[in-house]
Coordinates of C-alpha atoms in Angstrom, one line a residue:
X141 CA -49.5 -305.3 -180.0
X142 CA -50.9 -305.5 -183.5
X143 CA -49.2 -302.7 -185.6
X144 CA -51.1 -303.6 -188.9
X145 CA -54.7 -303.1 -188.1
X146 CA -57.7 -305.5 -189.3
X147 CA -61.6 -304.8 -189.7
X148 CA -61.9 -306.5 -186.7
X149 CA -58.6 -305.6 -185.1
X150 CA -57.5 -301.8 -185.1
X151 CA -54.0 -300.2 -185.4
X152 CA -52.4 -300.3 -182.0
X153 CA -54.7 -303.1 -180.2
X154 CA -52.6 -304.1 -177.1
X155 CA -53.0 -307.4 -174.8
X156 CA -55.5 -307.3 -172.1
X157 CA -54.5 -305.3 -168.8
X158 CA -57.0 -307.0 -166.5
X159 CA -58.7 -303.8 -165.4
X160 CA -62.7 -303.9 -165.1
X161 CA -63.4 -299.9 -166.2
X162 CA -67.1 -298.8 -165.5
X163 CA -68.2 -295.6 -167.8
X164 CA -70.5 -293.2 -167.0
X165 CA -71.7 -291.1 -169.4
X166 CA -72.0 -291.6 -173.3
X167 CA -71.4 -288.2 -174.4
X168 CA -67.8 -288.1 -176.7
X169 CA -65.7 -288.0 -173.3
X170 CA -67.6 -291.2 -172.5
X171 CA -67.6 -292.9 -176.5
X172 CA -64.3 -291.8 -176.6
X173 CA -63.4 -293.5 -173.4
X174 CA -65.3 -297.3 -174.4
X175 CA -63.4 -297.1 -177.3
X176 CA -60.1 -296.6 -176.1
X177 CA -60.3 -298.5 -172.9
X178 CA -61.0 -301.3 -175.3
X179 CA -58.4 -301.1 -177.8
X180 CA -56.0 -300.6 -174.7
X181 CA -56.8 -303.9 -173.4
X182 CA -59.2 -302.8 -170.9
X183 CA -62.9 -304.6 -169.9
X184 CA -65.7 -302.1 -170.3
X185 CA -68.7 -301.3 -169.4
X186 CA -70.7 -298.2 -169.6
X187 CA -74.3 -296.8 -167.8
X188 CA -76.1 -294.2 -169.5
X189 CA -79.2 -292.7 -167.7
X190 CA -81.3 -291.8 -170.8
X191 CA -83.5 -294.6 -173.1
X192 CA -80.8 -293.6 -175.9
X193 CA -77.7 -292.0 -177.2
X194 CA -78.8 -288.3 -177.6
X195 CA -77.3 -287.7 -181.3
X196 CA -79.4 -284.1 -181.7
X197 CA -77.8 -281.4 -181.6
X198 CA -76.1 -278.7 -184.0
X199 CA -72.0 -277.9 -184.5
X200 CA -69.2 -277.5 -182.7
X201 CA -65.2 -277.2 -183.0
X202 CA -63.7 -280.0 -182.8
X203 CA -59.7 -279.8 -182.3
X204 CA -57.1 -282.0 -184.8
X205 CA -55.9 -283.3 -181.0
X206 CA -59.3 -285.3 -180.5
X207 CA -59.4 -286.9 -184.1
X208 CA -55.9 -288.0 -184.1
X209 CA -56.9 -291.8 -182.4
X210 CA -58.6 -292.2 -185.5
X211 CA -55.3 -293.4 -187.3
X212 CA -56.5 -296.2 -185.1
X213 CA -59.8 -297.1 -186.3
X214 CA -59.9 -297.3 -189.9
X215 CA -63.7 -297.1 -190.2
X216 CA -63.6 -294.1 -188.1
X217 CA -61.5 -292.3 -189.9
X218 CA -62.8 -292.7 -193.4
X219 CA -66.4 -291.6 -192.3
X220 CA -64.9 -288.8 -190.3
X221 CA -63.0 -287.7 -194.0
X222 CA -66.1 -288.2 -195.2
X223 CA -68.3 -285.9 -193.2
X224 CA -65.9 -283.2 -192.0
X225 CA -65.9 -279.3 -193.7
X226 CA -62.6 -279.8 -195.3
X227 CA -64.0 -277.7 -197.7
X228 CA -65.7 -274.5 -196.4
X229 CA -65.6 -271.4 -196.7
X230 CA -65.8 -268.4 -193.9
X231 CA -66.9 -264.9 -194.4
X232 CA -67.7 -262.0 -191.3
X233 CA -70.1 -259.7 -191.1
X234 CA -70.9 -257.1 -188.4
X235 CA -74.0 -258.0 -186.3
X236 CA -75.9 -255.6 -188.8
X237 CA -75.2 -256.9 -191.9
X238 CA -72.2 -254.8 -193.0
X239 CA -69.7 -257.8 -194.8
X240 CA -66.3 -256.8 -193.2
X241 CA -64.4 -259.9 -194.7
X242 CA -65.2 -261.4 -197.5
X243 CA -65.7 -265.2 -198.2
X244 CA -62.5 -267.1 -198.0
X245 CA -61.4 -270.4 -198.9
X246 CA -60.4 -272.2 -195.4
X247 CA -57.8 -274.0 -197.3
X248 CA -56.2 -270.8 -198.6
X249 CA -56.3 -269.1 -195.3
X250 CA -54.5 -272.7 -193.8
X251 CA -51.9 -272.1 -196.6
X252 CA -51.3 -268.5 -196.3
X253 CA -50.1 -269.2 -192.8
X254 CA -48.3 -272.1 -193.9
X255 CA -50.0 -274.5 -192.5
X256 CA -51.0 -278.3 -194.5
X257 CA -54.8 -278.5 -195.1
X258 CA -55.2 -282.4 -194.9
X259 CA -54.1 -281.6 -191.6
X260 CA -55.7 -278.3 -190.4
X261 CA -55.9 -277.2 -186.6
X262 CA -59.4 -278.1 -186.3
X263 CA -63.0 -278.1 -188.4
X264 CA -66.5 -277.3 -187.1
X265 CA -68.5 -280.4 -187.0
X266 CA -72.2 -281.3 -187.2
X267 CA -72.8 -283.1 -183.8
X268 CA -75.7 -285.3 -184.9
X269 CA -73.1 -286.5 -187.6
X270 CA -69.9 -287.1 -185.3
X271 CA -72.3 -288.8 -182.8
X272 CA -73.8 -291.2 -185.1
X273 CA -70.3 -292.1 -185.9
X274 CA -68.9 -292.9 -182.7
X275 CA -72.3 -294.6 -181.6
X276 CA -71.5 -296.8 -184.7
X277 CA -68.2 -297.5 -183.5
X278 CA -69.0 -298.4 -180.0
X279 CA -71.5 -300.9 -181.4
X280 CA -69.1 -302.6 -183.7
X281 CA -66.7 -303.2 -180.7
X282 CA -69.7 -304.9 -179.1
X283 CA -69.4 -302.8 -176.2
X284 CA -72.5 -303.2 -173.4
X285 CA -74.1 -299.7 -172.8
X286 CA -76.9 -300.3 -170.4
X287 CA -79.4 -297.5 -171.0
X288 CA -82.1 -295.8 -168.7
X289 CA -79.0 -296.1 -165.3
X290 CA -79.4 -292.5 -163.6
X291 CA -76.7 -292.7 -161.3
X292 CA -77.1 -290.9 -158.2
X293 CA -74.2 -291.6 -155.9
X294 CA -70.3 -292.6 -156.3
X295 CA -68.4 -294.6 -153.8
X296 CA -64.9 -296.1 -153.1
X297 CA -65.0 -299.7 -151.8
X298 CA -63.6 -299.9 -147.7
X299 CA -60.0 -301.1 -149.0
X300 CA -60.1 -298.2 -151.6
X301 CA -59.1 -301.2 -154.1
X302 CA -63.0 -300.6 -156.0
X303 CA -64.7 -297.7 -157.1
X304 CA -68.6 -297.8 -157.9
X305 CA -72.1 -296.4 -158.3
X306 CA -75.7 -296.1 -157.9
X307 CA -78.5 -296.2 -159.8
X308 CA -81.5 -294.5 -159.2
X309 CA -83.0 -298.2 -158.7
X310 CA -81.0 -299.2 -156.6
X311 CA -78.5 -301.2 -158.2
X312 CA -74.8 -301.5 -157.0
X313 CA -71.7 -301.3 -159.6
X314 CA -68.2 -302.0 -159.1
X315 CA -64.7 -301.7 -161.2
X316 CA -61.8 -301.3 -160.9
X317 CA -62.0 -297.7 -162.3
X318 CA -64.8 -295.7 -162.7
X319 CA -64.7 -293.0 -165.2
X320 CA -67.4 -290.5 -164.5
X321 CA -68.3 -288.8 -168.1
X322 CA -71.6 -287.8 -167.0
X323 CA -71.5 -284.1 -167.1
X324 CA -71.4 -280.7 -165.2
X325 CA -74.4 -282.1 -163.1
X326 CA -72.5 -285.3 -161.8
X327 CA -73.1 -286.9 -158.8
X328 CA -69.2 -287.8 -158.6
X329 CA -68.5 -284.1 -157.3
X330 CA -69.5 -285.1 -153.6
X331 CA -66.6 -287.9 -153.6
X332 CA -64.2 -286.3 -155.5
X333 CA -64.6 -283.0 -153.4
X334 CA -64.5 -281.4 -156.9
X335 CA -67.6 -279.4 -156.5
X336 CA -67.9 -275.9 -157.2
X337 CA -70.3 -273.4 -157.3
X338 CA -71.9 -272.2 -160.8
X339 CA -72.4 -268.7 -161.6
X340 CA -75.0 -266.7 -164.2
X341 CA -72.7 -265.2 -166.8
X342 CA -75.1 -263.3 -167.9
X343 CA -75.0 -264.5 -171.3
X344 CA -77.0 -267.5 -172.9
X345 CA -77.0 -269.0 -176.6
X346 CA -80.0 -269.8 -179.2
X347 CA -78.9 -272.8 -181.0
X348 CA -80.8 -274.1 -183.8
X349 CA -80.2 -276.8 -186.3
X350 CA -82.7 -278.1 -189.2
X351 CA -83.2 -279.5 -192.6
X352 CA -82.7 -277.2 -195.4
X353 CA -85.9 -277.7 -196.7
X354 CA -87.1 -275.3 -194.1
X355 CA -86.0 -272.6 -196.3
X356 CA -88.2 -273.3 -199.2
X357 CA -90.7 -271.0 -196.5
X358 CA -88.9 -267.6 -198.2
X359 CA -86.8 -268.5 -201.4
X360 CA -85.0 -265.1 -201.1
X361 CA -83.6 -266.2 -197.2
X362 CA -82.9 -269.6 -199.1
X363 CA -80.6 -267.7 -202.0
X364 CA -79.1 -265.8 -199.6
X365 CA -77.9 -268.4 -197.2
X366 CA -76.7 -270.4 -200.3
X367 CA -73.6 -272.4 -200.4
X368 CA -71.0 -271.5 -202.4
X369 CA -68.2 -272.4 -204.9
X370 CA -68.2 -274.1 -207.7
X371 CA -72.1 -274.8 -208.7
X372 CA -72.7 -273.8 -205.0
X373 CA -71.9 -277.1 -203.7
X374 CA -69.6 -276.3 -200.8
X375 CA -70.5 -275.2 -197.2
X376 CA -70.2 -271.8 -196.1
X377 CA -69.8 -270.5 -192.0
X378 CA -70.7 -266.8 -191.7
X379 CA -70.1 -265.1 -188.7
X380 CA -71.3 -261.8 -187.1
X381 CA -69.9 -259.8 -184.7
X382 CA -71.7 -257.0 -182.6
X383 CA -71.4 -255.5 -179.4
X384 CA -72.3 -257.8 -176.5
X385 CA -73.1 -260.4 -179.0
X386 CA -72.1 -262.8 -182.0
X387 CA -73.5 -265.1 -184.2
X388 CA -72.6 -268.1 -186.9
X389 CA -74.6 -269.8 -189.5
X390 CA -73.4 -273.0 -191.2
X391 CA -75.0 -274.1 -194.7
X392 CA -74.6 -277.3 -195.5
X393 CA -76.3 -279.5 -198.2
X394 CA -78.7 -281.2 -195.7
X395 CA -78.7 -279.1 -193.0
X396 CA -79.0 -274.7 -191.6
X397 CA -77.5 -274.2 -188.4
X398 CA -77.6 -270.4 -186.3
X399 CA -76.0 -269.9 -182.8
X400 CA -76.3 -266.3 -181.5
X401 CA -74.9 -265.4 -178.0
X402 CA -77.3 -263.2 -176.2
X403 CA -78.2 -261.0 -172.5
X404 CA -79.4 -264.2 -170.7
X405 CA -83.5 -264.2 -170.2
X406 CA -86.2 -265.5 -167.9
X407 CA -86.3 -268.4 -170.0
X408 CA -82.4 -269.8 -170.4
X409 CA -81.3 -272.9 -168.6
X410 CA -78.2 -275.3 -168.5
X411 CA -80.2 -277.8 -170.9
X412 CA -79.7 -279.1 -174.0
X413 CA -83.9 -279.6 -174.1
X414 CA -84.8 -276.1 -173.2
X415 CA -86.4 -274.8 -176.6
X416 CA -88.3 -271.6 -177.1
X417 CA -89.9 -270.7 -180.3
X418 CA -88.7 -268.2 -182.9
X419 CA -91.0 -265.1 -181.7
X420 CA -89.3 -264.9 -178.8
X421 CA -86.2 -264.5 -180.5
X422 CA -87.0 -261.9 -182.8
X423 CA -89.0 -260.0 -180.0
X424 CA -85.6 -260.0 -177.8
X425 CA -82.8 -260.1 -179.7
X426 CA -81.7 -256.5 -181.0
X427 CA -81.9 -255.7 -176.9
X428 CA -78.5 -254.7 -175.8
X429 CA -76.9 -254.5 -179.5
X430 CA -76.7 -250.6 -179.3
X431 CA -78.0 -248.4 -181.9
X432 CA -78.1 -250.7 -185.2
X433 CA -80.4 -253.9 -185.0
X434 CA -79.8 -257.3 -186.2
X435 CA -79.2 -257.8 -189.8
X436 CA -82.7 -258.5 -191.1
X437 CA -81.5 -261.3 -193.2
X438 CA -80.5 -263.4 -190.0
X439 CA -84.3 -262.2 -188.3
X440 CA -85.7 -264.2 -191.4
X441 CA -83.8 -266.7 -191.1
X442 CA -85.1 -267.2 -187.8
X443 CA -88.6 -266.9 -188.5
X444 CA -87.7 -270.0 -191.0
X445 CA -86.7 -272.0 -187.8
X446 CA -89.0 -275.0 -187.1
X447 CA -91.7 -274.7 -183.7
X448 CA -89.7 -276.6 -180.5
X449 CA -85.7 -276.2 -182.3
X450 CA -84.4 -273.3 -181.1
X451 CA -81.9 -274.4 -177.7
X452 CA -81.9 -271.7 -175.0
X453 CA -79.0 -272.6 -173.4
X454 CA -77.8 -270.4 -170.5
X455 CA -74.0 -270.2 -170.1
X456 CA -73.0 -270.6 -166.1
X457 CA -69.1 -270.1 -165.5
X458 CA -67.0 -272.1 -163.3
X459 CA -64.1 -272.0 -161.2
X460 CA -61.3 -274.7 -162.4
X461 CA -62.5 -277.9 -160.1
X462 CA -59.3 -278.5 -157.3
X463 CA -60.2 -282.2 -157.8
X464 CA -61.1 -284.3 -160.2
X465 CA -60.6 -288.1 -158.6
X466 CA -62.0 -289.6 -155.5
X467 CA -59.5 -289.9 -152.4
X468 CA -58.2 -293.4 -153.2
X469 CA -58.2 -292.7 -157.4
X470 CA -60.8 -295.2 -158.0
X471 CA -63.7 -292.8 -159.2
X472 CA -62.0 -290.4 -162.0
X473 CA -64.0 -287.4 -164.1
X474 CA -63.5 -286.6 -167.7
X475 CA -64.9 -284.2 -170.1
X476 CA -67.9 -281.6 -168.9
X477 CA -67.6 -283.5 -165.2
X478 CA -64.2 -281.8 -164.9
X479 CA -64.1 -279.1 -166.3
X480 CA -66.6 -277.3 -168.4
X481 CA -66.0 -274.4 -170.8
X482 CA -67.3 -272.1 -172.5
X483 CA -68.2 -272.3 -176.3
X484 CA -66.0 -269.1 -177.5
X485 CA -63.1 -271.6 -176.3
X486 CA -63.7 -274.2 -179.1
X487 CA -62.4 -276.9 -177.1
X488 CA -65.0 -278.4 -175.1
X489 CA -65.7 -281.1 -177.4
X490 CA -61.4 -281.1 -178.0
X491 CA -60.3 -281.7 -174.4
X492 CA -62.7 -284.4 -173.9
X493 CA -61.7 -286.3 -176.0
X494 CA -58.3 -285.8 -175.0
X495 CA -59.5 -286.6 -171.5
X496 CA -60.3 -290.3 -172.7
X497 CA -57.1 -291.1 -175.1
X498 CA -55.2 -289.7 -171.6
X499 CA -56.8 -291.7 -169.0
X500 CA -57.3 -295.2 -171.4
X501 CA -53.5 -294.7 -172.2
X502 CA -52.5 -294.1 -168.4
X503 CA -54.1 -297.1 -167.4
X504 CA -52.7 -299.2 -169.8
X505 CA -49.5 -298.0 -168.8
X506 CA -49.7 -298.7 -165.1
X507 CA -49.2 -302.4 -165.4
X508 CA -52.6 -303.9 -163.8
X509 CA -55.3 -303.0 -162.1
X510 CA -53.3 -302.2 -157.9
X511 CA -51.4 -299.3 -159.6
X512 CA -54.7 -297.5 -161.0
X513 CA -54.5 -294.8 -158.3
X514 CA -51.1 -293.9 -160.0
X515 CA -52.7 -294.1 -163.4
X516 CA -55.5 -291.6 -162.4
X517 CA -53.3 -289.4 -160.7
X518 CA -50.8 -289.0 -163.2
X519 CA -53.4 -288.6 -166.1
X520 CA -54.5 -285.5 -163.5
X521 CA -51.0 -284.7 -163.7
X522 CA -51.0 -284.4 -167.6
X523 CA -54.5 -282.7 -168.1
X524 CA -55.4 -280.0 -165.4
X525 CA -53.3 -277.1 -166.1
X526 CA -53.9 -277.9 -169.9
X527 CA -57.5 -277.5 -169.2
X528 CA -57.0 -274.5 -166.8
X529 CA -55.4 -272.7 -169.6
X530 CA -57.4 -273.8 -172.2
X531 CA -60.7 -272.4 -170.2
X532 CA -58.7 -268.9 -170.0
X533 CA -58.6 -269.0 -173.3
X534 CA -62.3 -268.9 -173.6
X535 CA -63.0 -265.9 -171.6
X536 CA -60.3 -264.2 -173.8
X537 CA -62.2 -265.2 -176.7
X538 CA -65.7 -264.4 -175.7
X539 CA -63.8 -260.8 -175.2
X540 CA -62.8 -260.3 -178.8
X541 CA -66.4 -261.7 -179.9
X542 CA -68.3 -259.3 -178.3
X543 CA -66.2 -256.2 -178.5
X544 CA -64.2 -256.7 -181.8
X545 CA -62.3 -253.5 -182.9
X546 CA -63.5 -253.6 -186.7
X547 CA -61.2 -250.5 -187.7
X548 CA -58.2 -253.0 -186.9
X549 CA -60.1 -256.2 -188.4
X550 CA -60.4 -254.0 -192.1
X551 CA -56.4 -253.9 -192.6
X552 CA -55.9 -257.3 -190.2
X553 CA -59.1 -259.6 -190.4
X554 CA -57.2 -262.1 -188.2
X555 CA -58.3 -259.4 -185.3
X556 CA -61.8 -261.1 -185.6
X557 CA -60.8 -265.0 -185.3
X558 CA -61.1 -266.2 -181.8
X559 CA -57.6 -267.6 -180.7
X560 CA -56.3 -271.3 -181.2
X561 CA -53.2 -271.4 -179.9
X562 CA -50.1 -273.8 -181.5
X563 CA -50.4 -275.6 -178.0
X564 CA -53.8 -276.4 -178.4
X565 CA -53.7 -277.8 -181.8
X566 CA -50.0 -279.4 -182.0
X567 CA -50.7 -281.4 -179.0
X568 CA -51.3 -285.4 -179.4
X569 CA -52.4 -287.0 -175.9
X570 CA -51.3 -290.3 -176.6
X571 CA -47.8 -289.5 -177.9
X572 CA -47.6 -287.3 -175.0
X573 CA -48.5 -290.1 -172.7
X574 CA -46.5 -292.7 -173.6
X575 CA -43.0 -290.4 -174.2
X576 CA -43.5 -288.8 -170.4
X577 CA -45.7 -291.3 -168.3
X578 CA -42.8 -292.7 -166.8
X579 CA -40.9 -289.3 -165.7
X580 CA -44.2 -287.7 -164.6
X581 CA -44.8 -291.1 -162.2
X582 CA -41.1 -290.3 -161.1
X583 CA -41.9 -286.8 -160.2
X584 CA -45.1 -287.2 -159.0
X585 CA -43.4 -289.7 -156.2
X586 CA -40.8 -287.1 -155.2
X587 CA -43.7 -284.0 -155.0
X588 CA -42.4 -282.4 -157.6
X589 CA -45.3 -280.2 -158.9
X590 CA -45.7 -280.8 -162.4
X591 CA -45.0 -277.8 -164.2
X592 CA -41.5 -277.8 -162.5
X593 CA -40.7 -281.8 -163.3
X594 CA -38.7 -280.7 -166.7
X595 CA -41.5 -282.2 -168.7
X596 CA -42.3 -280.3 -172.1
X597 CA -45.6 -278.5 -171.3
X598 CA -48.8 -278.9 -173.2
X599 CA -49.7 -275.4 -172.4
X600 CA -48.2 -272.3 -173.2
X601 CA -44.5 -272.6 -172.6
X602 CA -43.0 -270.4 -170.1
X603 CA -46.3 -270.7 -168.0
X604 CA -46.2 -271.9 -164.2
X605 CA -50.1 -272.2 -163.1
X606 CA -51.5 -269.6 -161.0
X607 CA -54.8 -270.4 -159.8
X608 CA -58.1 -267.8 -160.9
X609 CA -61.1 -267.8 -160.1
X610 CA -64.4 -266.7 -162.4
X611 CA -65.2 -264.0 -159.4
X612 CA -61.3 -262.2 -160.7
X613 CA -62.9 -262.6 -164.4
X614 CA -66.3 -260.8 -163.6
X615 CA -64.0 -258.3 -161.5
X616 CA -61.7 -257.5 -164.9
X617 CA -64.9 -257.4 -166.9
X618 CA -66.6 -255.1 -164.7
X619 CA -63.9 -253.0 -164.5
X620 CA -63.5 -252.8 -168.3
X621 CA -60.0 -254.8 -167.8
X622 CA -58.3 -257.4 -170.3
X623 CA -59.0 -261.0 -168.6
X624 CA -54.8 -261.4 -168.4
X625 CA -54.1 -264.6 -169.4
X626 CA -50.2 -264.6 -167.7
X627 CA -47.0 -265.0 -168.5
X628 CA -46.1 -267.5 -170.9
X629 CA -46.4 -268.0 -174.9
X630 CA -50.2 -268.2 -175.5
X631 CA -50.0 -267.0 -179.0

């Protein structure tokens, strides 16, 4: 193994393990995957169904877990430094307007709970931005991303030593492992027996992301959505909480981003290219906000928004999927294809990318490419009630969003954060492989469920998994209930 790390050469780069891994999928669960896979010694490939790597998009919250491979790629990490809000600032606001805590330096509000901010729990991120840096990664490791593949069918070979695909054309691909990153919509669900059904929420999101020169359209919406800091040069998130809704805006020097969550309409859809124009947002969205309308500095705002940038993307929830690998462990799902969540959870983007470091690392541990089943099973092993927990987590969240008690946030602002719990953010997948693969194999052999194999749990501590269902979530929502997130410390 190289421990020193060359341009060429990462930190960590291991001998090859012989395996052929096939990729489906080049959102980060699928980057992230190439780029492990590689540097564990692993030959890749990887099929992606559009023309290009989709690197639109506006931010998300992405989890110190997911960046912590980058001590492993160099290049990675300095751009990621480079790019990341390690110098913002975060302010809340009722839906209306009202400030209810003021701007606050995120490094003081690390340091006031003693935490180091070189290392904070997690930043948000501009996805064009984090995209364009793993696309430039994958192409420095030469890896072969054949474009315009829609795969429409997985299958196991008849000795169950294969797993493939195929494409819409007809073509026929075969690895030793395939990793299906392709999404909530994948075909992988029918072999896996993963599949379950999606139901309305209720609730969609307007997403919108565009150059800041949009702005210079109303100078006084420009001042007001200002940066701030020293000679307003450092980026601000505001966030605005409201009954049945919130909202977040992100200033930074290139870029405005605003992400409202909203009563779902006629024209919301599980699509990242469903776009509606800015009338129809101002003509819908003080519905359902009770008595005081939106804060009429966010309505310009929107009306600033460029024609066909505005994402109407309808939230669906999910039960957690019973499977997530095919019946011999050949075909495997990561990411979105496994488990989706929702984005009050802030760890879609985190568990991922966990997903990939776990499954690369698994395989390399397995020693060669007849003991993958083990490898996919035990990476199962390490991820599902982590994800099942971390999806809870979500629903609680969406909760406090949408029905924040602001005569507790005015002598406790911490009342209006969304949770991210110590086990989220403390957690490092590949440490965690390597230090338990071995006893979880062990147990796994015996039937020895894993949350009772003595291992140190990457969820809440004191937790034992207890299945739920999003039909008991609508249930404690409808009945004005807590969604109970069990026993265990989830703080």
């Amino acid at each position: 193994m190289n421990v020193h790390g060359t341009e060429s050469e990462p930190v960590g780069t291991f001998p090859s393990s012989g395996i052929d891994v096939l990729i489906v999928g080049t959102g980060l669960a699928g980057l992230s995957a190439a780029i492990e896979c590689i540097r564990k010694g692993h030959n890749v490939r990887v099929l992606e169904r559009a023309a290009t790597i989709n690197t639109l998009g506006d931010m998300y919250f992405m989890g110190l877990p997911a960046t912590r491979f980058f001590k492993h790629w160099p290049e990675m990490k300095a751009e990621y430094d480079s790019i990341g809000l390690h110098n913002a600032w975060i302010e809340t606001s009722k839906h209306s307007g009202e400030l209810m805590v003021k701007p606050l330096y995120v490094n003081d509000r690390l340091k006031a709970v003693g935490l180091d901010p070189k290392t904070p729990p997690g930043t948000f991120q501009l996805r064009p931005l984090i995209y364009k840096m793993f696309v430039k990664q994958v192409e420095r490791l030469g890896v072969k991303i054949e474009f315009n593949s829609r795969v429409v069918d997985y299958f196991e070979s008849e000795d169950g030593k294969k797993g493939g695909c195929v494409t819409d054309d007809g073509k026929r691909y075969e690895a030793d492992v395939v990793i299906a990153a392709d999404g909530v919509g994948s075909k992988s669900q029918k072999l896996v027996g993963g599949q379950v059904r999606a139901v309305s929420s209720g609730r969609a999101m307007w997403r919108a992301a565009f150059p800041i020169e949009n702005l210079d359209k109303d100078p006084e919406v420009k001042e007001h959505y200002k940066m701030i800091g020293p000679n307003d040069s450092e980026p601000i998130v505001r966030t605005y909480l409201g009954p049945g809704t919130y909202a977040m805006t992100l200033t930074r020097p290139e870029t405005m981003i605003w992400i409202i969550n909203h009563n779902a309409t006629g024209s919301s859809a599980e699509s990242w290219s469903n776009t509606i124009e800015p009338k129809e947002v101002l003509d819908t969205m003080d519905e359902g906000t009770g008595p005081n309308p939106w804060d009429p500095w966010m309505k310009r705002l929107i009306a600033c928004t460029p024609e066909k940038t505005i994402v109407n993307f309808e939230l669906l929830w999910r039960d957690p999927q019973p499977s997530w690998k095919s019946p011999n462990g050949r075909v495997v799902q990561i990411g979105d294809a496994a488990h989706s969540f929702l984005p009050a959870s802030g760890n879609g983007a985190t568990q991922a990318i966990e997903d990939a470091v776990s499954i690369a690392s698994c395989l390399q541990l397995c020693s060669g490419k007849d003991n993958v089943p083990e490898a996919v099973e035990a990476h199962i092993r390490f991820r599902f009630t982590r994800n099942a927990c971390a999806q809870k987590v979500g629903f609680s969240n969406a909760e406090l969003l949408q029905d924040t008690d602001w005569t507790k946030v005015k002598f406790d602002p911490k009342r209006a954060q969304p949770k991210h719990p110590k086990w989220v953010w403390q957690h490092d997948p590949e440490t965690y492989t390597y230090e338990h693969y071995e006893k979880n194999v062990e147990t796994m052999k015996k039937g020895i469920r894993f949350d009772e194999s003595e291992i140190p749990p990457n969820y809440p501590p004191g937790y034992k998994y207890e299945p739920w269902t999003i039909d008991w979530v609508m249930d404690c929502m409808r009945q004005g209930k807590p969604v109970e997130l069990g026993a265990g410390n989830w703080d």
